[in-house]
Amino acid sequence: MTTAATPRTATPTDALPRRRTALDWRIRFGVLSLIWGFSFLLIKVGTQGYAPFQVTLGRLVFGTAVLAAAMALKRERLPRGARTWAHLTVAAFLLNALPFSLFAYSELTIPSTLAGICNATSPLWGMALSLVALSEDRPTRRRVAGLGIGFLGVLTVLGAWQGFHGLDATGTVMALMASLSYPIGWIYVRRTLAGSGHSHLSMTGAQLLLASVQLALVTPLFTSLPDHFPLVPLLAIAALGTLGTGLALLIQYGLVAEVGPTTAQMVTYFIPVIATGAGVAILGESLAWSTPVGAAIILAGAALTQAKGRR
């Protein structure tokens, strides 16, 4: 999920060799956009039958299983070294355990459409943080303007002129904090794990494994074992993990290897559109005019923050 602005999880390698696969990259790009766009709907359905921590734990377990299978097929091993595992533990918390849990909790009280749009603020947070934490990222007028435009879009989505009337503040803040956690994690990975020499698949497999362990330790402390296991929410969690986490990461890395991170990260701008359409069409969520307008402003600002200045 690439630069600090648009992550789903970390790729601690600096560069991946370019390669081509039988399936055109545009098709895989569209599939990835659909999978991640529908993830917010799946989270909402999952929380209708299970506690948020249980949804997140199931998501991580299913996602880890997919990456473990991919590692077995490619005969790759988990990375070695205490330092690497220590940094991966932090990355697992910032890029998986924390944001996945925050999104799950946020959708108890806010629509999946709003959660998907909040996720689109990650490039804005990433740009703002990189200016402070990464000395090589220099601000330009275009990127600063994009940052301002993007947050203007956030205020539009939230209905600031109405005093945020009817908005669940707690759920919205959780979704925004989840989006903030991604670029924080990416900056951490960039500073500590870039150029480690391990493959992206083994590093991410280890990261998801550690995130699963973290949730396995936390979930029993805050939830109890369900009396029954509703089928539809359970299937949603399974799809969220196998497709939205495991398979999506494999597709993403293939895109990065073939067309580069700049093109691959453009998937970020399709996610809120698909999440909004899915929430309205399938879940029947209401949609005020300010939501799509604000989302468009956010995406425009996010695109500007990723624009490269002239050399």
PDB file of C-alpha atoms in Angstrom:
ATOM      1  CA  MET A   1       0.000   0.000   0.000  1.00  0.00           C
ATOM      2  CA  THR A   2       3.840   2.588  -2.313  1.00  0.00           C
ATOM      3  CA  THR A   3       4.419   5.579  -0.142  1.00  0.00           C
ATOM      4  CA  ALA A   4       3.707   6.779   3.361  1.00  0.00           C
ATOM      5  CA  ALA A   5       0.484   8.250   2.124  1.00  0.00           C
ATOM      6  CA  THR A   6      -1.430   5.266   0.844  1.00  0.00           C
ATOM      7  CA  PRO A   7      -0.823   2.104   2.800  1.00  0.00           C
ATOM      8  CA  ARG A   8      -2.811  -0.991   3.673  1.00  0.00           C
ATOM      9  CA  THR A   9       0.258  -2.655   5.101  1.00  0.00           C
ATOM     10  CA  ALA A  10       4.002  -2.270   4.774  1.00  0.00           C
ATOM     11  CA  THR A  11       6.445  -3.203   2.046  1.00  0.00           C
ATOM     12  CA  PRO A  12       9.771  -2.748   3.824  1.00  0.00           C
ATOM     13  CA  THR A  13      11.800  -3.155   0.643  1.00  0.00           C
ATOM     14  CA  ASP A  14      13.003  -0.115  -1.250  1.00  0.00           C
ATOM     15  CA  ALA A  15      12.336  -1.420  -4.735  1.00  0.00           C
ATOM     16  CA  LEU A  16      10.799  -4.418  -6.397  1.00  0.00           C
ATOM     17  CA  PRO A  17      11.923  -5.804  -9.761  1.00  0.00           C
ATOM     18  CA  ARG A  18       9.531  -4.994 -12.556  1.00  0.00           C
ATOM     19  CA  ARG A  19       7.781  -7.987 -14.051  1.00  0.00           C
ATOM     20  CA  ARG A  20       4.728  -8.804 -16.108  1.00  0.00           C
ATOM     21  CA  THR A  21       2.009 -11.366 -15.488  1.00  0.00           C
ATOM     22  CA  ALA A  22      -0.535 -12.988 -17.780  1.00  0.00           C
ATOM     23  CA  LEU A  23      -3.450 -10.903 -16.442  1.00  0.00           C
ATOM     24  CA  ASP A  24      -3.346  -7.269 -17.554  1.00  0.00           C
ATOM     25  CA  TRP A  25      -2.429  -4.898 -14.733  1.00  0.00           C
ATOM     26  CA  ARG A  26      -5.498  -2.735 -15.399  1.00  0.00           C
ATOM     27  CA  ILE A  27      -7.772  -5.658 -14.624  1.00  0.00           C
ATOM     28  CA  ARG A  28      -5.883  -6.376 -11.409  1.00  0.00           C
ATOM     29  CA  PHE A  29      -6.029  -2.658 -10.553  1.00  0.00           C
ATOM     30  CA  GLY A  30      -9.825  -2.715 -10.927  1.00  0.00           C
ATOM     31  CA  VAL A  31     -10.137  -5.901  -8.872  1.00  0.00           C
ATOM     32  CA  LEU A  32      -8.015  -4.383  -6.097  1.00  0.00           C
ATOM     33  CA  SER A  33     -10.146  -1.223  -6.089  1.00  0.00           C
ATOM     34  CA  LEU A  34     -13.314  -3.308  -5.755  1.00  0.00           C
ATOM     35  CA  ILE A  35     -11.896  -5.501  -2.997  1.00  0.00           C
ATOM     36  CA  TRP A  36     -10.714  -2.605  -0.863  1.00  0.00           C
ATOM     37  CA  GLY A  37     -13.805  -0.524  -1.636  1.00  0.00           C
ATOM     38  CA  PHE A  38     -16.101  -3.321  -0.443  1.00  0.00           C
ATOM     39  CA  SER A  39     -13.990  -3.891   2.693  1.00  0.00           C
ATOM     40  CA  PHE A  40     -15.893  -1.223   4.595  1.00  0.00           C
ATOM     41  CA  LEU A  41     -19.201  -2.886   3.773  1.00  0.00           C
ATOM     42  CA  LEU A  42     -17.785  -6.214   4.988  1.00  0.00           C
ATOM     43  CA  ILE A  43     -16.638  -4.592   8.236  1.00  0.00           C
ATOM     44  CA  LYS A  44     -20.138  -3.224   8.799  1.00  0.00           C
ATOM     45  CA  VAL A  45     -21.732  -6.620   8.171  1.00  0.00           C
ATOM     46  CA  GLY A  46     -19.176  -8.355  10.388  1.00  0.00           C
ATOM     47  CA  THR A  47     -19.853  -6.036  13.337  1.00  0.00           C
ATOM     48  CA  GLN A  48     -23.561  -6.867  13.124  1.00  0.00           C
ATOM     49  CA  GLY A  49     -22.802 -10.322  14.504  1.00  0.00           C
ATOM     50  CA  TYR A  50     -19.457 -10.048  16.289  1.00  0.00           C
ATOM     51  CA  ALA A  51     -17.529  -7.610  18.461  1.00  0.00           C
ATOM     52  CA  PRO A  52     -15.116  -5.260  16.652  1.00  0.00           C
ATOM     53  CA  PHE A  53     -12.030  -6.955  18.115  1.00  0.00           C
ATOM     54  CA  GLN A  54     -13.386 -10.310  16.976  1.00  0.00           C
ATOM     55  CA  VAL A  55     -13.924  -8.946  13.474  1.00  0.00           C
ATOM     56  CA  THR A  56     -10.354  -7.664  13.390  1.00  0.00           C
ATOM     57  CA  LEU A  57      -8.905 -10.888  14.769  1.00  0.00           C
ATOM     58  CA  GLY A  58     -10.771 -12.966  12.200  1.00  0.00           C
ATOM     59  CA  ARG A  59      -9.666 -10.622   9.434  1.00  0.00           C
ATOM     60  CA  LEU A  60      -6.017 -10.950  10.435  1.00  0.00           C
ATOM     61  CA  VAL A  61      -6.149 -14.721  10.873  1.00  0.00           C
ATOM     62  CA  PHE A  62      -7.690 -15.272   7.427  1.00  0.00           C
ATOM     63  CA  GLY A  63      -5.293 -12.767   5.852  1.00  0.00           C
ATOM     64  CA  THR A  64      -2.280 -14.401   7.490  1.00  0.00           C
ATOM     65  CA  ALA A  65      -3.420 -17.794   6.216  1.00  0.00           C
ATOM     66  CA  VAL A  66      -3.471 -16.507   2.630  1.00  0.00           C
ATOM     67  CA  LEU A  67       0.045 -15.076   2.892  1.00  0.00           C
ATOM     68  CA  ALA A  68       1.287 -18.233   4.627  1.00  0.00           C
ATOM     69  CA  ALA A  69      -0.036 -20.281   1.701  1.00  0.00           C
ATOM     70  CA  ALA A  70       1.685 -17.944  -0.763  1.00  0.00           C
ATOM     71  CA  MET A  71       4.943 -18.235   1.168  1.00  0.00           C
ATOM     72  CA  ALA A  72       4.686 -22.015   1.169  1.00  0.00           C
ATOM     73  CA  LEU A  73       4.117 -22.092  -2.597  1.00  0.00           C
ATOM     74  CA  LYS A  74       7.143 -19.872  -3.173  1.00  0.00           C
ATOM     75  CA  ARG A  75       9.147 -21.670  -0.491  1.00  0.00           C
ATOM     76  CA  GLU A  76       9.916 -18.488   1.376  1.00  0.00           C
ATOM     77  CA  ARG A  77      10.795 -18.350   5.063  1.00  0.00           C
ATOM     78  CA  LEU A  78       9.992 -15.828   7.730  1.00  0.00           C
ATOM     79  CA  PRO A  79      12.658 -13.153   8.282  1.00  0.00           C
ATOM     80  CA  ARG A  80      15.297 -13.653  10.932  1.00  0.00           C
ATOM     81  CA  GLY A  81      16.844 -11.356  13.509  1.00  0.00           C
ATOM     82  CA  ALA A  82      15.521  -9.984  16.786  1.00  0.00           C
ATOM     83  CA  ARG A  83      15.840  -6.391  15.571  1.00  0.00           C
ATOM     84  CA  THR A  84      13.758  -7.084  12.480  1.00  0.00           C
ATOM     85  CA  TRP A  85      11.036  -8.799  14.498  1.00  0.00           C
ATOM     86  CA  ALA A  86      11.005  -5.962  17.034  1.00  0.00           C
ATOM     87  CA  HIS A  87      10.435  -3.382  14.326  1.00  0.00           C
ATOM     88  CA  LEU A  88       7.847  -5.599  12.637  1.00  0.00           C
ATOM     89  CA  THR A  89       5.960  -5.796  15.930  1.00  0.00           C
ATOM     90  CA  VAL A  90       5.598  -2.011  15.951  1.00  0.00           C
ATOM     91  CA  ALA A  91       4.702  -1.979  12.253  1.00  0.00           C
ATOM     92  CA  ALA A  92       2.059  -4.675  12.821  1.00  0.00           C
ATOM     93  CA  PHE A  93       0.440  -2.539  15.501  1.00  0.00           C
ATOM     94  CA  LEU A  94       0.477   0.720  13.529  1.00  0.00           C
ATOM     95  CA  LEU A  95      -0.432  -0.683  10.108  1.00  0.00           C
ATOM     96  CA  ASN A  96      -2.769  -3.547  10.988  1.00  0.00           C
ATOM     97  CA  ALA A  97      -3.912  -4.146  14.555  1.00  0.00           C
ATOM     98  CA  LEU A  98      -4.665  -0.509  15.439  1.00  0.00           C
ATOM     99  CA  PRO A  99      -6.289   0.819  12.231  1.00  0.00           C
ATOM    100  CA  PHE A 100      -8.263  -2.362  11.563  1.00  0.00           C
ATOM    101  CA  SER A 101      -9.653  -2.261  15.112  1.00  0.00           C
ATOM    102  CA  LEU A 102     -10.442   1.464  14.939  1.00  0.00           C
ATOM    103  CA  PHE A 103     -12.341   1.067  11.682  1.00  0.00           C
ATOM    104  CA  ALA A 104     -14.299  -1.855  13.128  1.00  0.00           C
ATOM    105  CA  TYR A 105     -15.254   0.134  16.232  1.00  0.00           C
ATOM    106  CA  SER A 106     -16.056   3.256  14.205  1.00  0.00           C
ATOM    107  CA  GLU A 107     -18.585   1.392  12.056  1.00  0.00           C
ATOM    108  CA  LEU A 108     -20.641   0.554  15.118  1.00  0.00           C
ATOM    109  CA  THR A 109     -21.875   4.149  15.014  1.00  0.00           C
ATOM    110  CA  ILE A 110     -21.067   5.605  11.575  1.00  0.00           C
ATOM    111  CA  PRO A 111     -22.028   4.420   8.067  1.00  0.00           C
ATOM    112  CA  SER A 112     -19.555   2.401   6.031  1.00  0.00           C
ATOM    113  CA  THR A 113     -19.663   5.192   3.444  1.00  0.00           C
ATOM    114  CA  LEU A 114     -18.236   7.698   5.943  1.00  0.00           C
ATOM    115  CA  ALA A 115     -15.575   5.229   7.087  1.00  0.00           C
ATOM    116  CA  GLY A 116     -14.481   4.717   3.482  1.00  0.00           C
ATOM    117  CA  ILE A 117     -14.232   8.447   2.904  1.00  0.00           C
ATOM    118  CA  CYS A 118     -12.268   8.942   6.130  1.00  0.00           C
ATOM    119  CA  ASN A 119      -9.836   6.332   4.835  1.00  0.00           C
ATOM    120  CA  ALA A 120      -9.158   8.601   1.839  1.00  0.00           C
ATOM    121  CA  THR A 121      -7.563  11.154   4.176  1.00  0.00           C
ATOM    122  CA  SER A 122      -4.487   8.921   4.614  1.00  0.00           C
ATOM    123  CA  PRO A 123      -2.561  10.682   1.806  1.00  0.00           C
ATOM    124  CA  LEU A 124      -3.274  14.011   3.503  1.00  0.00           C
ATOM    125  CA  TRP A 125      -2.017  12.796   6.878  1.00  0.00           C
ATOM    126  CA  GLY A 126       0.955  11.198   5.162  1.00  0.00           C
ATOM    127  CA  MET A 127       1.955  14.378   3.388  1.00  0.00           C
ATOM    128  CA  ALA A 128       1.640  16.471   6.545  1.00  0.00           C
ATOM    129  CA  LEU A 129       3.670  14.005   8.612  1.00  0.00           C
ATOM    130  CA  SER A 130       6.355  13.465   5.966  1.00  0.00           C
ATOM    131  CA  LEU A 131       7.114  17.170   5.913  1.00  0.00           C
ATOM    132  CA  VAL A 132       7.975  16.923   9.594  1.00  0.00           C
ATOM    133  CA  ALA A 133       9.479  13.442   9.858  1.00  0.00           C
ATOM    134  CA  LEU A 134      11.175  12.933   6.480  1.00  0.00           C
ATOM    135  CA  SER A 135      13.739  15.571   5.621  1.00  0.00           C
ATOM    136  CA  GLU A 136      13.907  14.462   1.982  1.00  0.00           C
ATOM    137  CA  ASP A 137      10.244  15.379   1.405  1.00  0.00           C
ATOM    138  CA  ARG A 138      10.268  19.088   0.684  1.00  0.00           C
ATOM    139  CA  PRO A 139       7.005  21.061   0.621  1.00  0.00           C
ATOM    140  CA  THR A 140       5.881  22.689  -2.603  1.00  0.00           C
ATOM    141  CA  ARG A 141       3.102  25.173  -3.141  1.00  0.00           C
ATOM    142  CA  ARG A 142       1.069  22.567  -4.974  1.00  0.00           C
ATOM    143  CA  ARG A 143       1.375  19.983  -2.195  1.00  0.00           C
ATOM    144  CA  VAL A 144       0.604  22.500   0.559  1.00  0.00           C
ATOM    145  CA  ALA A 145      -2.420  23.664  -1.427  1.00  0.00           C
ATOM    146  CA  GLY A 146      -3.511  20.048  -1.785  1.00  0.00           C
ATOM    147  CA  LEU A 147      -3.265  19.585   1.966  1.00  0.00           C
ATOM    148  CA  GLY A 148      -5.491  22.595   2.589  1.00  0.00           C
ATOM    149  CA  ILE A 149      -8.001  21.544  -0.071  1.00  0.00           C
ATOM    150  CA  GLY A 150      -8.116  18.015   1.295  1.00  0.00           C
ATOM    151  CA  PHE A 151      -8.959  19.063   4.819  1.00  0.00           C
ATOM    152  CA  LEU A 152     -11.536  21.487   3.456  1.00  0.00           C
ATOM    153  CA  GLY A 153     -13.121  18.400   1.917  1.00  0.00           C
ATOM    154  CA  VAL A 154     -13.076  16.682   5.321  1.00  0.00           C
ATOM    155  CA  LEU A 155     -14.984  19.617   6.830  1.00  0.00           C
ATOM    156  CA  THR A 156     -17.466  19.413   3.944  1.00  0.00           C
ATOM    157  CA  VAL A 157     -18.112  15.710   4.509  1.00  0.00           C
ATOM    158  CA  LEU A 158     -18.592  16.302   8.226  1.00  0.00           C
ATOM    159  CA  GLY A 159     -20.964  19.232   7.665  1.00  0.00           C
ATOM    160  CA  ALA A 160     -18.926  21.795   9.591  1.00  0.00           C
ATOM    161  CA  TRP A 161     -21.265  24.666   8.616  1.00  0.00           C
ATOM    162  CA  GLN A 162     -24.064  22.856  10.461  1.00  0.00           C
ATOM    163  CA  GLY A 163     -22.011  22.454  13.609  1.00  0.00           C
ATOM    164  CA  PHE A 164     -21.473  18.736  12.810  1.00  0.00           C
ATOM    165  CA  HIS A 165     -25.148  18.154  13.572  1.00  0.00           C
ATOM    166  CA  GLY A 166     -26.186  14.496  13.585  1.00  0.00           C
ATOM    167  CA  LEU A 167     -22.591  13.305  13.390  1.00  0.00           C
ATOM    168  CA  ASP A 168     -21.292  10.670  15.767  1.00  0.00           C
ATOM    169  CA  ALA A 169     -18.067  12.311  16.890  1.00  0.00           C
ATOM    170  CA  THR A 170     -16.538   9.240  18.522  1.00  0.00           C
ATOM    171  CA  GLY A 171     -16.962   6.973  15.508  1.00  0.00           C
ATOM    172  CA  THR A 172     -15.751   9.645  13.089  1.00  0.00           C
ATOM    173  CA  VAL A 173     -12.667  10.406  15.148  1.00  0.00           C
ATOM    174  CA  MET A 174     -11.872   6.680  15.325  1.00  0.00           C
ATOM    175  CA  ALA A 175     -12.062   6.395  11.537  1.00  0.00           C
ATOM    176  CA  LEU A 176      -9.846   9.450  11.069  1.00  0.00           C
ATOM    177  CA  MET A 177      -7.342   8.135  13.613  1.00  0.00           C
ATOM    178  CA  ALA A 178      -7.264   4.815  11.764  1.00  0.00           C
ATOM    179  CA  SER A 179      -6.385   6.695   8.592  1.00  0.00           C
ATOM    180  CA  LEU A 180      -3.691   8.607  10.468  1.00  0.00           C
ATOM    181  CA  SER A 181      -2.183   5.391  11.801  1.00  0.00           C
ATOM    182  CA  TYR A 182      -1.278   4.193   8.295  1.00  0.00           C
ATOM    183  CA  PRO A 183       1.188   6.965   7.381  1.00  0.00           C
ATOM    184  CA  ILE A 184       2.673   6.908  10.894  1.00  0.00           C
ATOM    185  CA  GLY A 185       3.369   3.229  10.401  1.00  0.00           C
ATOM    186  CA  TRP A 186       4.780   3.806   6.934  1.00  0.00           C
ATOM    187  CA  ILE A 187       7.187   6.451   8.150  1.00  0.00           C
ATOM    188  CA  TYR A 188       8.299   4.084  10.909  1.00  0.00           C
ATOM    189  CA  VAL A 189       8.852   1.287   8.389  1.00  0.00           C
ATOM    190  CA  ARG A 190      10.716   3.611   6.054  1.00  0.00           C
ATOM    191  CA  ARG A 191      13.068   4.634   8.848  1.00  0.00           C
ATOM    192  CA  THR A 192      13.674   1.200  10.352  1.00  0.00           C
ATOM    193  CA  LEU A 193      13.060  -1.586   7.839  1.00  0.00           C
ATOM    194  CA  ALA A 194      13.721  -0.170   4.367  1.00  0.00           C
ATOM    195  CA  GLY A 195      16.490  -2.079   2.633  1.00  0.00           C
ATOM    196  CA  SER A 196      16.420  -4.918   5.131  1.00  0.00           C
ATOM    197  CA  GLY A 197      17.155  -7.466   2.426  1.00  0.00           C
ATOM    198  CA  HIS A 198      14.117  -9.652   3.141  1.00  0.00           C
ATOM    199  CA  SER A 199      11.408 -10.207   0.553  1.00  0.00           C
ATOM    200  CA  HIS A 200       8.242  -8.150   0.767  1.00  0.00           C
ATOM    201  CA  LEU A 201       6.172 -11.329   1.039  1.00  0.00           C
ATOM    202  CA  SER A 202       8.062 -12.736   4.020  1.00  0.00           C
ATOM    203  CA  MET A 203       8.104  -9.375   5.795  1.00  0.00           C
ATOM    204  CA  THR A 204       4.387  -8.809   5.348  1.00  0.00           C
ATOM    205  CA  GLY A 205       3.580 -12.386   6.290  1.00  0.00           C
ATOM    206  CA  ALA A 206       5.511 -11.921   9.521  1.00  0.00           C
ATOM    207  CA  GLN A 207       3.818  -8.577  10.107  1.00  0.00           C
ATOM    208  CA  LEU A 208       0.315 -10.014   9.757  1.00  0.00           C
ATOM    209  CA  LEU A 209       1.283 -12.936  11.985  1.00  0.00           C
ATOM    210  CA  LEU A 210       2.418 -10.520  14.695  1.00  0.00           C
ATOM    211  CA  ALA A 211      -0.756  -8.455  14.333  1.00  0.00           C
ATOM    212  CA  SER A 212      -2.808 -11.637  14.711  1.00  0.00           C
ATOM    213  CA  VAL A 213      -0.931 -12.474  17.912  1.00  0.00           C
ATOM    214  CA  GLN A 214      -1.543  -8.959  19.240  1.00  0.00           C
ATOM    215  CA  LEU A 215      -5.293  -9.242  18.634  1.00  0.00           C
ATOM    216  CA  ALA A 216      -5.370 -12.780  20.010  1.00  0.00           C
ATOM    217  CA  LEU A 217      -3.984 -11.428  23.291  1.00  0.00           C
ATOM    218  CA  VAL A 218      -6.269  -8.385  23.442  1.00  0.00           C
ATOM    219  CA  THR A 219      -9.594  -9.807  22.221  1.00  0.00           C
ATOM    220  CA  PRO A 220     -10.290 -12.168  25.210  1.00  0.00           C
ATOM    221  CA  LEU A 221      -9.735  -9.252  27.598  1.00  0.00           C
ATOM    222  CA  PHE A 222     -12.498  -7.121  26.082  1.00  0.00           C
ATOM    223  CA  THR A 223     -14.910  -9.635  24.561  1.00  0.00           C
ATOM    224  CA  SER A 224     -16.493 -12.938  25.462  1.00  0.00           C
ATOM    225  CA  LEU A 225     -16.940 -16.004  23.279  1.00  0.00           C
ATOM    226  CA  PRO A 226     -20.162 -15.644  21.228  1.00  0.00           C
ATOM    227  CA  ASP A 227     -23.113 -17.827  22.236  1.00  0.00           C
ATOM    228  CA  HIS A 228     -23.782 -18.496  18.555  1.00  0.00           C
ATOM    229  CA  PHE A 229     -21.988 -17.802  15.305  1.00  0.00           C
ATOM    230  CA  PRO A 230     -24.149 -15.891  12.789  1.00  0.00           C
ATOM    231  CA  LEU A 231     -23.313 -17.165   9.321  1.00  0.00           C
ATOM    232  CA  VAL A 232     -23.539 -14.007   7.189  1.00  0.00           C
ATOM    233  CA  PRO A 233     -21.312 -11.879   9.460  1.00  0.00           C
ATOM    234  CA  LEU A 234     -18.877 -14.796   9.702  1.00  0.00           C
ATOM    235  CA  LEU A 235     -18.706 -15.061   5.909  1.00  0.00           C
ATOM    236  CA  ALA A 236     -18.146 -11.301   5.735  1.00  0.00           C
ATOM    237  CA  ILE A 237     -15.187 -11.592   8.113  1.00  0.00           C
ATOM    238  CA  ALA A 238     -13.761 -14.488   6.105  1.00  0.00           C
ATOM    239  CA  ALA A 239     -14.069 -12.483   2.878  1.00  0.00           C
ATOM    240  CA  LEU A 240     -12.575  -9.435   4.581  1.00  0.00           C
ATOM    241  CA  GLY A 241      -9.528 -11.440   5.610  1.00  0.00           C
ATOM    242  CA  THR A 242      -8.956 -13.664   2.591  1.00  0.00           C
ATOM    243  CA  LEU A 243      -9.833 -11.070  -0.042  1.00  0.00           C
ATOM    244  CA  GLY A 244      -9.533  -7.643   1.580  1.00  0.00           C
ATOM    245  CA  THR A 245      -6.297  -8.414   3.402  1.00  0.00           C
ATOM    246  CA  GLY A 246      -4.513 -11.486   2.042  1.00  0.00           C
ATOM    247  CA  LEU A 247      -5.346 -11.539  -1.668  1.00  0.00           C
ATOM    248  CA  ALA A 248      -5.406  -7.742  -1.917  1.00  0.00           C
ATOM    249  CA  LEU A 249      -1.838  -7.514  -0.624  1.00  0.00           C
ATOM    250  CA  LEU A 250      -0.638 -10.075  -3.150  1.00  0.00           C
ATOM    251  CA  ILE A 251      -2.341  -8.152  -5.984  1.00  0.00           C
ATOM    252  CA  GLN A 252      -0.928  -4.868  -4.730  1.00  0.00           C
ATOM    253  CA  TYR A 253       2.643  -6.123  -4.632  1.00  0.00           C
ATOM    254  CA  GLY A 254       2.259  -7.493  -8.134  1.00  0.00           C
ATOM    255  CA  LEU A 255       1.116  -4.075  -9.330  1.00  0.00           C
ATOM    256  CA  VAL A 256       4.000  -2.321  -7.606  1.00  0.00           C
ATOM    257  CA  ALA A 257       6.446  -4.742  -9.209  1.00  0.00           C
ATOM    258  CA  GLU A 258       4.975  -4.258 -12.687  1.00  0.00           C
ATOM    259  CA  VAL A 259       3.889  -0.626 -12.961  1.00  0.00           C
ATOM    260  CA  GLY A 260       5.611   0.972  -9.968  1.00  0.00           C
ATOM    261  CA  PRO A 261       4.305   2.421  -6.696  1.00  0.00           C
ATOM    262  CA  THR A 262       3.100   5.725  -8.162  1.00  0.00           C
ATOM    263  CA  THR A 263       0.565   4.061 -10.449  1.00  0.00           C
ATOM    264  CA  ALA A 264      -0.325   1.357  -7.933  1.00  0.00           C
ATOM    265  CA  GLN A 265      -1.150   3.880  -5.213  1.00  0.00           C
ATOM    266  CA  MET A 266      -3.795   5.496  -7.428  1.00  0.00           C
ATOM    267  CA  VAL A 267      -6.143   2.763  -6.181  1.00  0.00           C
ATOM    268  CA  THR A 268      -6.566   4.946  -3.087  1.00  0.00           C
ATOM    269  CA  TYR A 269      -8.713   7.384  -5.058  1.00  0.00           C
ATOM    270  CA  PHE A 270     -11.202   4.725  -6.172  1.00  0.00           C
ATOM    271  CA  ILE A 271     -11.778   3.187  -2.729  1.00  0.00           C
ATOM    272  CA  PRO A 272     -14.143   5.862  -1.288  1.00  0.00           C
ATOM    273  CA  VAL A 273     -16.167   5.919  -4.499  1.00  0.00           C
ATOM    274  CA  ILE A 274     -16.733   2.164  -4.373  1.00  0.00           C
ATOM    275  CA  ALA A 275     -17.267   2.167  -0.591  1.00  0.00           C
ATOM    276  CA  THR A 276     -19.937   4.858  -0.957  1.00  0.00           C
ATOM    277  CA  GLY A 277     -21.693   3.078  -3.805  1.00  0.00           C
ATOM    278  CA  ALA A 278     -21.683  -0.238  -1.941  1.00  0.00           C
ATOM    279  CA  GLY A 279     -22.964   1.289   1.289  1.00  0.00           C
ATOM    280  CA  VAL A 280     -25.824   3.095  -0.420  1.00  0.00           C
ATOM    281  CA  ALA A 281     -26.841   0.352  -2.878  1.00  0.00           C
ATOM    282  CA  ILE A 282     -26.444  -2.727  -0.671  1.00  0.00           C
ATOM    283  CA  LEU A 283     -26.784  -1.511   2.918  1.00  0.00           C
ATOM    284  CA  GLY A 284     -29.277   1.258   2.157  1.00  0.00           C
ATOM    285  CA  GLU A 285     -27.215   3.919   3.902  1.00  0.00           C
ATOM    286  CA  SER A 286     -28.368   7.505   3.444  1.00  0.00           C
ATOM    287  CA  LEU A 287     -26.252   9.919   1.433  1.00  0.00           C
ATOM    288  CA  ALA A 288     -26.375  13.697   1.872  1.00  0.00           C
ATOM    289  CA  TRP A 289     -25.128  15.933  -0.930  1.00  0.00           C
ATOM    290  CA  SER A 290     -22.157  17.014   1.191  1.00  0.00           C
ATOM    291  CA  THR A 291     -20.759  13.468   1.329  1.00  0.00           C
ATOM    292  CA  PRO A 292     -19.909  12.945  -2.368  1.00  0.00           C
ATOM    293  CA  VAL A 293     -18.973  16.601  -2.815  1.00  0.00           C
ATOM    294  CA  GLY A 294     -16.646  16.500   0.179  1.00  0.00           C
ATOM    295  CA  ALA A 295     -15.195  13.183  -0.960  1.00  0.00           C
ATOM    296  CA  ALA A 296     -14.386  14.671  -4.376  1.00  0.00           C
ATOM    297  CA  ILE A 297     -12.641  17.610  -2.699  1.00  0.00           C
ATOM    298  CA  ILE A 298     -10.653  15.236  -0.472  1.00  0.00           C
ATOM    299  CA  LEU A 299      -9.516  13.187  -3.453  1.00  0.00           C
ATOM    300  CA  ALA A 300      -8.531  16.301  -5.385  1.00  0.00           C
ATOM    301  CA  GLY A 301      -6.466  17.517  -2.452  1.00  0.00           C
ATOM    302  CA  ALA A 302      -4.908  14.091  -1.951  1.00  0.00           C
ATOM    303  CA  ALA A 303      -3.938  13.960  -5.638  1.00  0.00           C
ATOM    304  CA  LEU A 304      -2.216  17.334  -5.330  1.00  0.00           C
ATOM    305  CA  THR A 305      -0.253  16.215  -2.285  1.00  0.00           C
ATOM    306  CA  GLN A 306       1.175  13.359  -4.344  1.00  0.00           C
ATOM    307  CA  ALA A 307       2.144  15.582  -7.266  1.00  0.00           C
ATOM    308  CA  LYS A 308       5.855  15.828  -7.899  1.00  0.00           C
ATOM    309  CA  GLY A 309       7.415  19.222  -8.280  1.00  0.00           C
ATOM    310  CA  ARG A 310       9.630  20.166 -11.202  1.00  0.00           C
ATOM    311  CA  ARG A 311      13.306  19.395 -10.856  1.00  0.00           C
TER     312      ARG A 311
END
